[in-house]
Tab-separated table of C-alpha atoms and ligand atoms in Angstrom:
chain	number	residue	atom	x	y	z
A	1	MET	CA	-14.810	-51.395	6.788
A	2	ILE	CA	-15.401	-49.462	3.247
A	3	THR	CA	-12.066	-48.845	1.894
A	4	LYS	CA	-11.635	-46.526	-0.932
A	5	PRO	CA	-11.356	-48.176	-4.262
A	6	LYS	CA	-8.293	-49.099	-6.246
A	7	GLY	CA	-6.006	-46.836	-7.655
A	8	THR	CA	-7.374	-44.116	-5.554
A	9	TYR	CA	-5.795	-42.473	-2.269
A	10	ASP	CA	-6.777	-39.632	0.512
A	11	VAL	CA	-5.147	-36.554	0.998
A	12	LEU	CA	-4.177	-36.139	4.910
A	13	PRO	CA	-3.951	-33.261	6.686
A	14	SER	CA	-0.344	-34.469	7.219
A	15	GLU	CA	-0.009	-34.040	3.675
A	16	SER	CA	-2.387	-31.605	2.380
A	17	ILE	CA	0.325	-28.684	3.040
A	18	LYS	CA	2.443	-30.114	-0.120
A	19	TRP	CA	-0.464	-29.982	-2.078
A	20	GLN	CA	-1.261	-26.414	-1.088
A	21	LYS	CA	2.765	-25.228	-1.876
A	22	LEU	CA	2.379	-27.073	-4.860
A	23	GLU	CA	-0.413	-25.366	-5.735
A	24	ASP	CA	0.760	-21.619	-4.452
A	25	ALA	CA	4.029	-22.154	-7.136
A	26	ILE	CA	2.009	-23.137	-9.806
A	27	ARG	CA	-0.674	-20.424	-9.842
A	28	LYS	CA	2.350	-18.371	-9.568
A	29	ILE	CA	4.743	-19.365	-12.469
A	30	CYS	CA	1.166	-18.810	-14.312
A	31	ALA	CA	0.904	-15.611	-13.534
A	32	LEU	CA	4.521	-14.278	-14.828
A	33	TYR	CA	3.987	-16.345	-17.819
A	34	ASN	CA	0.236	-14.696	-18.405
A	35	TYR	CA	-2.056	-18.299	-18.460
A	36	LYS	CA	-5.216	-17.564	-17.013
A	37	GLU	CA	-7.051	-20.734	-14.687
A	38	ILE	CA	-9.791	-22.501	-16.625
A	39	ARG	CA	-12.176	-25.118	-14.456
A	40	THR	CA	-14.206	-27.365	-16.562
A	41	PRO	CA	-16.291	-30.827	-15.798
A	42	ILE	CA	-14.784	-33.957	-14.593
A	43	PHE	CA	-17.259	-35.519	-16.385
A	44	GLU	CA	-17.883	-34.819	-19.982
A	45	SER	CA	-19.589	-35.987	-23.134
A	46	SER	CA	-17.981	-39.571	-23.688
A	47	ASN	CA	-17.474	-38.088	-27.830
A	48	VAL	CA	-15.318	-35.396	-26.451
A	49	TYR	CA	-12.489	-38.021	-26.023
A	50	HIS	CA	-13.984	-40.569	-28.116
A	51	ARG	CA	-13.791	-39.034	-31.240
A	52	ASP	CA	-12.118	-40.991	-33.868
A	53	GLU	CA	-12.610	-44.552	-34.141
A	54	ASN	CA	-9.072	-44.792	-35.495
A	55	ASP	CA	-8.007	-43.941	-32.508
A	56	THR	CA	-4.980	-46.055	-31.148
A	57	SER	CA	-4.048	-44.615	-27.928
A	58	ASP	CA	-4.217	-47.077	-25.059
A	59	MET	CA	-5.648	-43.848	-22.827
A	60	VAL	CA	-8.989	-43.633	-24.628
A	61	THR	CA	-9.008	-47.267	-26.112
A	62	LYS	CA	-8.452	-49.010	-23.039
A	63	GLU	CA	-8.456	-46.902	-19.954
A	64	THR	CA	-11.699	-44.680	-19.388
A	65	TYR	CA	-14.154	-44.380	-17.514
A	66	ASP	CA	-17.004	-44.919	-19.345
A	67	PHE	CA	-21.190	-45.242	-18.026
A	68	LYS	CA	-24.688	-44.404	-18.811
A	69	ASP	CA	-26.434	-41.652	-16.179
A	70	ARG	CA	-29.971	-41.736	-15.641
A	71	SER	CA	-30.565	-40.301	-18.877
A	72	ASP	CA	-28.775	-42.954	-21.168
A	73	ARG	CA	-26.520	-40.564	-21.821
A	74	SER	CA	-22.763	-41.523	-22.618
A	75	ILE	CA	-20.465	-40.205	-20.113
A	76	THR	CA	-16.151	-40.296	-19.343
A	77	LEU	CA	-14.883	-39.290	-16.739
A	78	ARG	CA	-11.981	-36.738	-17.968
A	79	PRO	CA	-8.458	-38.684	-18.592
A	80	GLU	CA	-6.489	-35.528	-18.943
A	81	GLY	CA	-7.529	-32.196	-19.754
A	82	THR	CA	-6.616	-30.797	-23.334
A	83	ALA	CA	-10.035	-32.100	-24.646
A	84	GLY	CA	-12.209	-30.922	-22.472
A	85	VAL	CA	-10.629	-27.616	-22.442
A	86	ALA	CA	-10.796	-27.688	-26.107
A	87	ARG	CA	-15.031	-28.361	-25.852
A	88	ALA	CA	-14.818	-25.008	-23.749
A	89	TYR	CA	-12.793	-23.123	-26.419
A	90	ILE	CA	-14.841	-23.759	-28.567
A	91	GLU	CA	-18.341	-23.872	-26.616
A	92	ASN	CA	-17.675	-20.362	-24.599
A	93	LYS	CA	-16.167	-19.328	-28.740
A	94	LEU	CA	-13.185	-18.258	-26.810
A	95	TYR	CA	-11.440	-17.812	-30.348
A	96	VAL	CA	-13.273	-14.670	-30.996
A	97	ASP	CA	-11.110	-11.934	-29.896
A	98	ASN	CA	-8.194	-12.976	-31.626
A	99	ILE	CA	-6.184	-13.208	-29.374
A	100	THR	CA	-3.910	-16.461	-28.187
A	101	THR	CA	-5.971	-17.908	-25.330
A	102	LYS	CA	-3.628	-19.191	-22.981
A	103	LEU	CA	-5.452	-21.319	-20.035
A	104	PHE	CA	-3.846	-23.277	-16.698
A	105	TYR	CA	-6.112	-26.366	-15.243
A	106	MET	CA	-5.498	-28.222	-12.265
A	107	GLY	CA	-7.493	-31.387	-11.097
A	108	PRO	CA	-8.212	-34.864	-10.831
A	109	MET	CA	-7.967	-36.942	-13.983
A	110	PHE	CA	-9.376	-40.675	-14.463
A	111	ARG	CA	-7.547	-43.464	-15.939
A	112	TYR	CA	-8.393	-47.175	-16.047
A	113	GLU	CA	-4.779	-48.305	-15.190
A	114	ARG	CA	-3.114	-50.837	-13.564
A	115	PRO	CA	-1.609	-48.487	-10.478
A	116	GLN	CA	1.723	-48.333	-8.868
A	117	LYS	CA	4.185	-46.610	-7.242
A	118	GLY	CA	3.306	-42.919	-9.930
A	119	ARG	CA	0.670	-44.424	-11.526
A	120	ASN	CA	-3.077	-44.382	-9.442
A	121	ARG	CA	-6.761	-44.617	-11.342
A	122	GLN	CA	-7.373	-41.112	-10.175
A	123	PHE	CA	-4.598	-38.467	-9.995
A	124	ASN	CA	-3.958	-34.994	-10.661
A	125	GLN	CA	-2.909	-33.134	-13.502
A	126	PHE	CA	-1.395	-29.188	-13.229
A	127	GLY	CA	-1.942	-28.643	-17.253
A	128	VAL	CA	-1.599	-25.296	-19.782
A	129	GLU	CA	-2.915	-24.951	-22.798
A	130	ALA	CA	-2.511	-22.128	-25.094
A	131	LEU	CA	-4.897	-21.774	-28.080
A	132	GLY	CA	-4.687	-19.235	-31.790
A	133	SER	CA	-1.184	-19.199	-32.189
A	134	SER	CA	1.464	-22.038	-34.269
A	135	ASP	CA	4.407	-19.828	-33.893
A	136	PRO	CA	7.373	-22.047	-33.109
A	137	LEU	CA	8.210	-19.572	-29.493
A	138	ILE	CA	4.592	-20.251	-28.022
A	139	ASP	CA	5.740	-24.404	-28.090
A	140	VAL	CA	8.886	-22.734	-26.357
A	141	GLU	CA	7.748	-20.853	-23.697
A	142	VAL	CA	5.573	-23.801	-22.894
A	143	ILE	CA	8.241	-26.053	-22.251
A	144	SER	CA	9.907	-22.795	-20.967
A	145	LEU	CA	6.841	-22.677	-18.246
A	146	GLY	CA	7.221	-26.415	-17.615
A	147	ALA	CA	10.876	-25.847	-16.772
A	148	SER	CA	9.997	-22.781	-14.214
A	149	LEU	CA	8.205	-24.903	-12.509
A	150	ILE	CA	10.314	-27.747	-11.869
A	151	ARG	CA	13.585	-24.865	-10.574
A	152	ALA	CA	10.540	-23.548	-8.515
A	153	LEU	CA	10.392	-26.181	-6.457
A	154	GLY	CA	13.779	-27.280	-6.268
A	155	LEU	CA	13.953	-30.288	-8.984
A	156	GLN	CA	17.182	-31.306	-10.632
A	157	ASN	CA	18.304	-33.747	-13.119
A	158	ILE	CA	14.902	-33.281	-15.703
A	159	LYS	CA	15.710	-34.366	-18.889
A	160	VAL	CA	13.487	-32.627	-21.262
A	161	LYS	CA	13.170	-34.782	-24.668
A	162	ILE	CA	12.096	-33.190	-27.938
A	163	ASN	CA	10.888	-34.502	-31.160
A	164	SER	CA	8.602	-33.526	-34.157
A	165	LEU	CA	6.325	-35.630	-35.738
A	166	GLY	CA	5.704	-32.719	-38.580
A	167	ASP	CA	2.721	-32.018	-40.469
A	168	LYS	CA	0.068	-34.126	-41.943
A	169	GLU	CA	1.678	-34.486	-45.141
A	170	SER	CA	5.640	-35.851	-43.582
A	171	ARG	CA	3.199	-37.735	-41.391
A	172	ASP	CA	1.240	-39.523	-44.367
A	173	ASN	CA	4.787	-40.213	-45.671
A	174	TYR	CA	6.267	-41.210	-43.113
A	175	ARG	CA	3.288	-44.307	-42.032
A	176	GLU	CA	4.283	-45.375	-45.767
A	177	VAL	CA	7.419	-45.926	-45.227
A	178	LEU	CA	6.325	-47.472	-41.707
A	179	VAL	CA	3.744	-49.872	-42.336
A	180	LYS	CA	6.319	-51.448	-45.689
A	181	TYR	CA	8.642	-51.462	-42.607
A	182	PHE	CA	7.205	-52.854	-39.568
A	183	GLU	CA	5.424	-55.396	-41.874
A	184	ASN	CA	8.084	-57.403	-42.345
A	185	TYR	CA	8.085	-58.380	-38.579
A	186	LYS	CA	4.429	-58.755	-38.411
A	187	ASP	CA	5.143	-62.201	-36.580
A	188	GLN	CA	7.423	-60.564	-33.892
A	189	LEU	CA	4.412	-58.007	-33.397
A	190	CYS	CA	2.598	-58.075	-29.730
A	191	PRO	CA	-1.189	-57.921	-30.458
A	192	ASP	CA	-1.561	-54.105	-29.591
A	193	CYS	CA	1.051	-53.330	-32.175
A	194	LEU	CA	-0.432	-55.460	-34.906
A	195	GLU	CA	-3.795	-53.309	-34.945
A	196	ARG	CA	-1.988	-49.742	-34.209
A	197	LEU	CA	-0.341	-51.472	-38.681
A	198	ASN	CA	-3.393	-50.334	-40.212
A	199	LYS	CA	-4.907	-47.913	-37.882
A	200	ASN	CA	-1.385	-45.632	-36.322
A	201	PRO	CA	1.256	-47.043	-37.476
A	202	LEU	CA	3.299	-44.076	-35.496
A	203	ARG	CA	2.221	-45.596	-32.322
A	204	ILE	CA	3.502	-48.908	-32.349
A	205	LEU	CA	6.969	-47.114	-31.766
A	206	ASP	CA	5.988	-46.081	-28.372
A	207	CYS	CA	4.618	-49.633	-27.544
A	208	LYS	CA	6.551	-50.775	-24.172
A	209	VAL	CA	6.245	-54.852	-25.020
A	210	ASP	CA	7.808	-54.245	-28.322
A	211	HIS	CA	10.517	-51.482	-27.675
A	212	ASP	CA	13.119	-53.489	-26.909
A	213	LYS	CA	13.607	-55.521	-29.562
A	214	GLU	CA	16.232	-55.523	-32.376
A	215	PHE	CA	14.037	-54.533	-35.167
A	216	PHE	CA	12.631	-51.895	-33.356
A	217	LYS	CA	15.923	-50.119	-33.221
A	218	THR	CA	16.398	-49.857	-36.655
A	219	ALA	CA	13.248	-48.418	-37.634
A	220	PRO	CA	13.091	-45.548	-39.749
A	221	LYS	CA	13.163	-42.283	-38.154
A	222	ILE	CA	10.496	-39.325	-38.854
A	223	ASN	CA	12.918	-36.885	-39.203
A	224	GLN	CA	13.691	-38.303	-42.231
A	225	TYR	CA	10.596	-37.791	-43.574
A	226	LEU	CA	9.357	-34.361	-42.077
A	227	ASN	CA	8.444	-32.365	-45.477
A	228	GLU	CA	10.767	-28.550	-45.400
A	229	GLU	CA	7.978	-26.483	-43.802
A	230	SER	CA	8.039	-29.281	-40.690
A	231	ARG	CA	11.706	-29.483	-40.384
A	232	ASN	CA	12.156	-25.559	-40.411
A	233	ARG	CA	9.663	-25.338	-38.121
A	234	PHE	CA	11.229	-27.767	-36.181
A	235	LYS	CA	14.022	-25.803	-36.301
A	236	GLU	CA	12.967	-22.699	-34.865
A	237	VAL	CA	11.521	-24.528	-31.607
A	238	ILE	CA	15.115	-25.601	-30.963
A	239	LYS	CA	16.492	-21.945	-31.795
A	240	GLY	CA	14.348	-20.717	-29.919
A	241	LEU	CA	15.454	-23.114	-26.946
A	242	ASP	CA	18.922	-22.783	-27.571
A	243	SER	CA	18.112	-18.947	-26.859
A	244	ILE	CA	16.713	-18.768	-23.658
A	245	ASN	CA	20.031	-21.688	-22.476
A	246	LEU	CA	16.880	-24.659	-21.763
A	247	LYS	CA	18.928	-27.839	-22.640
A	248	TYR	CA	16.769	-30.944	-24.250
A	249	GLU	CA	17.758	-33.763	-26.321
A	250	ILE	CA	16.231	-35.158	-29.345
A	251	ASP	CA	14.060	-38.384	-29.341
A	252	ASP	CA	13.407	-39.196	-32.815
A	253	ASN	CA	11.746	-42.265	-31.024
A	254	LEU	CA	9.472	-40.197	-29.484
A	255	VAL	CA	5.891	-40.121	-30.557
A	256	ARG	CA	3.121	-39.690	-27.304
A	257	GLY	CA	0.722	-41.923	-26.594
A	258	LEU	CA	-1.995	-39.702	-27.907
A	259	ASP	CA	-3.296	-39.330	-31.137
A	260	TYR	CA	-3.750	-35.942	-31.655
A	261	TYR	CA	-0.171	-34.896	-31.478
A	262	CYS	CA	1.696	-33.017	-34.439
A	263	HIS	CA	5.092	-31.362	-35.250
A	264	THR	CA	6.318	-30.954	-31.280
A	265	VAL	CA	6.305	-33.333	-28.832
A	266	PHE	CA	8.274	-33.555	-25.655
A	267	GLU	CA	8.696	-34.882	-21.868
A	268	LEU	CA	9.926	-34.090	-18.913
A	269	GLU	CA	11.750	-36.966	-17.390
A	270	ALA	CA	13.144	-37.122	-13.921
A	271	ASP	CA	16.154	-39.246	-13.291
A	272	ILE	CA	15.182	-41.072	-10.198
A	273	PRO	CA	15.594	-45.142	-9.829
A	274	SER	CA	12.453	-45.437	-7.857
A	275	PHE	CA	10.705	-44.272	-10.468
A	276	GLY	CA	10.906	-47.297	-12.402
A	277	ALA	CA	8.673	-46.345	-15.520
A	278	GLN	CA	6.874	-43.747	-14.185
A	279	ASN	CA	9.968	-41.442	-14.801
A	280	VAL	CA	7.631	-39.111	-17.465
A	281	ILE	CA	6.225	-36.606	-15.078
A	282	GLY	CA	5.194	-34.261	-17.438
A	283	ALA	CA	4.397	-34.334	-21.294
A	284	GLY	CA	3.213	-32.217	-24.207
A	285	GLY	CA	2.543	-31.043	-27.509
A	286	ARG	CA	1.441	-29.382	-30.157
A	287	TYR	CA	-2.302	-30.770	-31.418
A	288	ASP	CA	-3.383	-28.096	-34.738
A	289	SER	CA	-6.729	-29.837	-35.274
A	290	LEU	CA	-7.983	-30.829	-32.505
A	291	ILE	CA	-10.845	-27.768	-32.104
A	292	SER	CA	-11.430	-28.531	-35.853
A	293	ASP	CA	-11.956	-32.010	-34.718
A	294	LEU	CA	-13.943	-30.725	-32.431
A	295	GLY	CA	-16.267	-29.184	-34.297
A	296	GLY	CA	-14.512	-25.739	-33.582
A	297	PRO	CA	-12.700	-23.496	-36.390
A	298	LYS	CA	-9.565	-24.320	-37.644
A	299	THR	CA	-7.150	-23.465	-34.627
A	300	ALA	CA	-3.330	-24.433	-34.031
A	301	GLY	CA	-2.806	-25.538	-30.473
A	302	VAL	CA	0.094	-26.294	-28.106
A	303	GLY	CA	0.012	-27.666	-24.120
A	304	MET	CA	1.397	-29.707	-21.669
A	305	ALA	CA	0.374	-31.615	-18.614
A	306	PHE	CA	2.089	-32.209	-15.909
A	307	GLY	CA	1.540	-35.649	-13.550
A	308	MET	CA	0.834	-33.725	-9.682
A	309	GLU	CA	1.845	-36.657	-7.954
A	310	ARG	CA	4.705	-37.362	-9.842
A	311	LEU	CA	5.761	-33.767	-8.975
A	312	LEU	CA	5.397	-34.092	-5.324
A	313	LEU	CA	7.050	-37.517	-5.198
A	314	ALA	CA	10.263	-36.408	-7.073
A	315	THR	CA	10.532	-33.300	-4.791
A	316	ASP	CA	10.276	-36.286	-1.618
A	317	GLU	CA	13.364	-37.892	-3.732
A	318	ALA	CA	14.753	-34.977	-4.257
A	319	GLY	CA	14.632	-34.107	-0.191
A	320	LYS	CA	12.681	-31.141	-0.566
A	321	ASP	CA	10.262	-30.929	2.517
A	322	LEU	CA	7.289	-29.317	1.441
A	323	SER	CA	5.471	-30.547	4.440
A	324	LYS	CA	6.578	-27.750	6.413
A	325	THR	CA	3.078	-26.015	8.530
A	326	PRO	CA	3.675	-22.382	9.743
A	327	GLY	CA	1.922	-23.469	12.875
A	328	LEU	CA	-0.579	-21.154	14.770
A	329	HIS	CA	-0.281	-17.590	16.292
A	330	ALA	CA	-1.461	-18.384	19.229
A	331	TYR	CA	-2.671	-21.856	21.187
A	332	PHE	CA	-4.726	-21.162	24.146
A	333	ILE	CA	-5.082	-23.099	28.158
A	334	ALA	CA	-7.902	-23.340	29.659
A	335	LEU	CA	-8.540	-24.136	33.174
A	336	GLY	CA	-12.240	-23.191	34.697
A	337	ASP	CA	-15.706	-22.854	32.700
A	338	ASP	CA	-15.169	-19.319	32.683
A	339	ALA	CA	-11.958	-19.566	31.344
A	340	MET	CA	-12.775	-21.320	28.575
A	341	MET	CA	-15.614	-18.479	28.036
A	342	ALA	CA	-13.347	-16.371	28.305
A	343	VAL	CA	-10.614	-17.611	25.773
A	344	ASN	CA	-13.310	-19.017	22.826
A	345	LYS	CA	-14.391	-14.154	23.380
A	346	ILE	CA	-10.470	-13.935	22.635
A	347	MET	CA	-9.669	-16.147	19.575
A	348	THR	CA	-12.638	-14.231	18.051
A	349	LEU	CA	-10.911	-11.144	18.207
A	350	LEU	CA	-7.340	-12.781	16.892
A	351	ARG	CA	-9.441	-14.281	14.120
A	352	THR	CA	-11.201	-11.539	12.649
A	353	ASN	CA	-7.645	-9.452	12.267
A	354	GLY	CA	-5.890	-12.345	10.660
A	355	LEU	CA	-4.139	-14.295	13.822
A	356	CYS	CA	-4.118	-17.549	13.834
A	357	CYS	CA	-5.410	-19.866	16.960
A	358	ASP	CA	-6.249	-22.741	18.851
A	359	CYS	CA	-7.984	-24.213	22.055
A	360	ASP	CA	-8.309	-27.338	24.003
A	361	TYR	CA	-12.126	-28.048	22.769
A	362	LEU	CA	-11.516	-31.588	25.001
A	363	ARG	CA	-10.714	-29.446	28.109
A	364	GLY	CA	-7.991	-31.994	28.768
A	365	SER	CA	-5.474	-32.098	31.488
A	366	LEU	CA	-3.016	-28.680	32.075
A	367	LYS	CA	-0.224	-31.078	30.574
A	368	SER	CA	-2.108	-32.484	27.512
A	369	GLN	CA	-2.999	-28.611	27.024
A	370	PHE	CA	0.767	-27.977	26.863
A	371	LYS	CA	1.643	-30.814	24.424
A	372	LYS	CA	-1.214	-29.977	22.541
A	373	ALA	CA	0.147	-26.653	21.803
A	374	ASP	CA	3.403	-27.829	21.048
A	375	LEU	CA	1.907	-30.225	18.495
A	376	ASN	CA	0.012	-27.208	16.750
A	377	LYS	CA	3.674	-25.856	16.953
A	378	SER	CA	1.810	-22.442	17.783
A	379	ILE	CA	4.768	-19.276	18.645
A	380	PHE	CA	2.881	-18.246	21.934
A	381	THR	CA	1.035	-20.368	24.428
A	382	LEU	CA	-1.822	-18.554	26.332
A	383	ILE	CA	-2.664	-19.705	29.672
A	384	LEU	CA	-6.125	-18.666	31.476
A	385	GLY	CA	-7.440	-19.992	34.923
A	386	ASP	CA	-10.259	-19.046	36.445
A	387	ASN	CA	-8.236	-16.752	39.256
A	388	GLU	CA	-6.791	-14.699	36.455
A	389	LEU	CA	-9.769	-14.084	34.872
A	390	LYS	CA	-11.179	-11.952	38.035
A	391	ASP	CA	-7.490	-9.743	38.109
A	392	ASN	CA	-8.879	-9.690	33.866
A	393	LYS	CA	-5.435	-10.948	33.669
A	394	ILE	CA	-3.298	-14.103	31.198
A	395	ASN	CA	-0.334	-14.943	30.865
A	396	ILE	CA	1.651	-15.108	27.898
A	397	LYS	CA	4.180	-17.883	27.268
A	398	ASN	CA	6.551	-17.054	23.676
A	399	ASN	CA	7.770	-20.232	22.487
A	400	LEU	CA	10.692	-18.797	20.421
A	401	THR	CA	12.100	-17.646	23.226
A	402	ASP	CA	10.756	-19.407	26.667
A	403	GLU	CA	10.020	-15.434	28.139
A	404	GLN	CA	6.754	-15.851	30.045
A	405	GLU	CA	4.730	-12.406	31.531
A	406	THR	CA	1.476	-11.883	32.592
A	407	ILE	CA	-0.660	-9.213	30.886
A	408	ASP	CA	-4.229	-7.880	30.455
A	409	ILE	CA	-6.761	-9.517	29.128
A	410	GLU	CA	-7.229	-6.456	26.519
A	411	ALA	CA	-3.900	-6.226	25.624
A	412	VAL	CA	-3.527	-9.805	23.912
A	413	TYR	CA	-3.849	-8.962	20.475
A	414	PRO	CA	-1.922	-5.487	20.356
A	415	TYR	CA	0.767	-7.902	22.095
A	416	ILE	CA	0.892	-10.317	20.229
A	417	TYR	CA	-0.052	-8.906	16.635
A	418	GLU	CA	3.221	-6.289	17.444
A	419	LYS	CA	5.246	-9.176	18.337
A	420	VAL	CA	3.822	-11.023	15.000
A	421	ILE	CA	5.198	-8.442	12.782
A	422	GLU	CA	8.466	-7.883	14.502
A	423	ILE	CA	9.648	-12.246	14.678
A	424	ASN	CA	8.415	-11.470	9.810
A	425	LYS	CA	10.957	-9.119	9.677
A	426	LYS	CA	13.729	-10.387	11.217
A	427	GLY	CA	12.561	-13.724	9.242
A	428	LYS	CA	12.534	-16.455	11.984
A	429	ARG	CA	8.890	-18.139	11.278
B	501	HAM	P1	-0.321	-37.592	-20.679
B	501	HAM	O1	0.982	-37.737	-21.488
B	501	HAM	O2	-0.698	-38.699	-21.364
B	501	HAM	O3	-0.687	-36.298	-21.463
B	501	HAM	O4	-0.014	-37.153	-19.121
B	501	HAM	C1	0.629	-35.701	-19.015
B	501	HAM	C2	1.488	-36.677	-17.754
B	501	HAM	O5	-0.074	-37.229	-16.374
B	501	HAM	C3	2.036	-37.692	-17.680
B	501	HAM	O6	3.148	-37.777	-17.625
B	501	HAM	C4	1.800	-38.118	-16.087
B	501	HAM	O7	3.325	-37.296	-15.193
B	501	HAM	C5	1.068	-37.880	-15.440
B	501	HAM	N1	-0.134	-38.822	-15.183
B	501	HAM	C6	-0.416	-39.935	-16.585
B	501	HAM	N2	-1.363	-41.244	-15.807
B	501	HAM	C7	-1.119	-40.812	-14.901
B	501	HAM	C8	-1.307	-41.428	-13.232
B	501	HAM	N3	-2.096	-42.958	-13.921
B	501	HAM	N4	-1.165	-41.516	-12.251
B	501	HAM	C9	-0.118	-40.391	-11.821
B	501	HAM	N5	0.270	-39.824	-13.190
B	501	HAM	C10	-0.581	-39.866	-14.602
B	501	HAM	C11	-1.398	-35.187	-21.424
B	501	HAM	O8	-2.495	-36.070	-20.389
B	501	HAM	C12	-2.129	-34.699	-22.176
B	501	HAM	N6	-3.500	-33.924	-22.715
B	501	HAM	C13	-0.860	-33.955	-22.118
B	501	HAM	C14	-1.025	-32.581	-23.103
B	501	HAM	C15	-1.573	-31.270	-22.306
B	501	HAM	N7	-0.570	-32.329	-24.414
B	501	HAM	C16	-1.009	-31.291	-24.598
B	501	HAM	N8	-1.697	-30.132	-23.701
């Protein structure tokens, strides 16, 4: 048997309804905040992600799926959405209108990671990117959009952790101090952190291996090295969050795993014990140099992305059942060839007019057809035998009330249509 690649999974029909509901919730929230959808390729030229040889993020150095295509071009499956969106922003000159371009996307990303609960090699992200404004309040808007989604999904106990990495000057000052500090502990740093010490010492603070060592806890904090401008900017972000009553926690160890961030960085953490290390369901921050690093005009940017699998796991753990399906309006039981042909015609009329229906193309026994009507959670079950057909009649059962009647075949559509309106009005389904 050929099986799926490690770290991937199939979304089966019983699960896909959850995805559709999550996607619907996302689209509604993005409309509220005026973010428009962008769809970029799933693979890009490798230099969209491998931009800088000094990049120390695990995602870029260890986890990308890189390959040569048949014309020997270097291609990378997208490990995240931001860089591809930035590439599309530049290539399509979305900056010319001098507006803030607010974009959202959903879709698969690829990272060669060790698979475990909430961590896959092909996973889906929902992300937003706001390009063209450095207003601190747009950072607040992005975080608020994330919080709105969490609320809409009925999730509680989600912690927003936030920090500022400041501007380049602040980070350069901090970097110097940090290098001096960690040089005293060189013999205790893991091999990755030793490499980070020269390339990007801030990323040492994000290390999962060295994280609990005592000298980590006493390392200097970035907030002591923010210059006045960066400090004031961060204050404005905090003021904005306070003004909309959005709860947060300032975490001065938060530096994030990607190298493009500056100023605001944040993570949304779920308090779910079984999630283990995968409790970060969404994260983001500001990236004011990314567009220019990719060859575009100097453009400010801020965004965030959620792991959609993690959002769905969190809703499962919270006992929110997104898997309920609305069921069919009608299920037809046909007894005999002529009856089946007639059902085919009635179903076409119903479907053309927006009513969902089905019948048994295996032409099973009466009992098994009733079972299938049940499985499809149909409001009405209609039974047609060749005898009824001769009288132009059909038997209809309302599964919500157990009432049965015999009606004219021509009356099927108006009958079901009116009853469905009544049922919808009463909110019974
Ligand atoms: P990230 O923190 O690398 O940020 O990923 C965002 C979210 O994607 C994570 O918080 C997590 O929920 C989910 N995620 C990451 N890796 C996996 C995986 N292997 N399996 C399942 N879920 C995963 C970014 O990707 C940035 N592009 C976010 C951003 C947008 N920053 C600014 N704009």
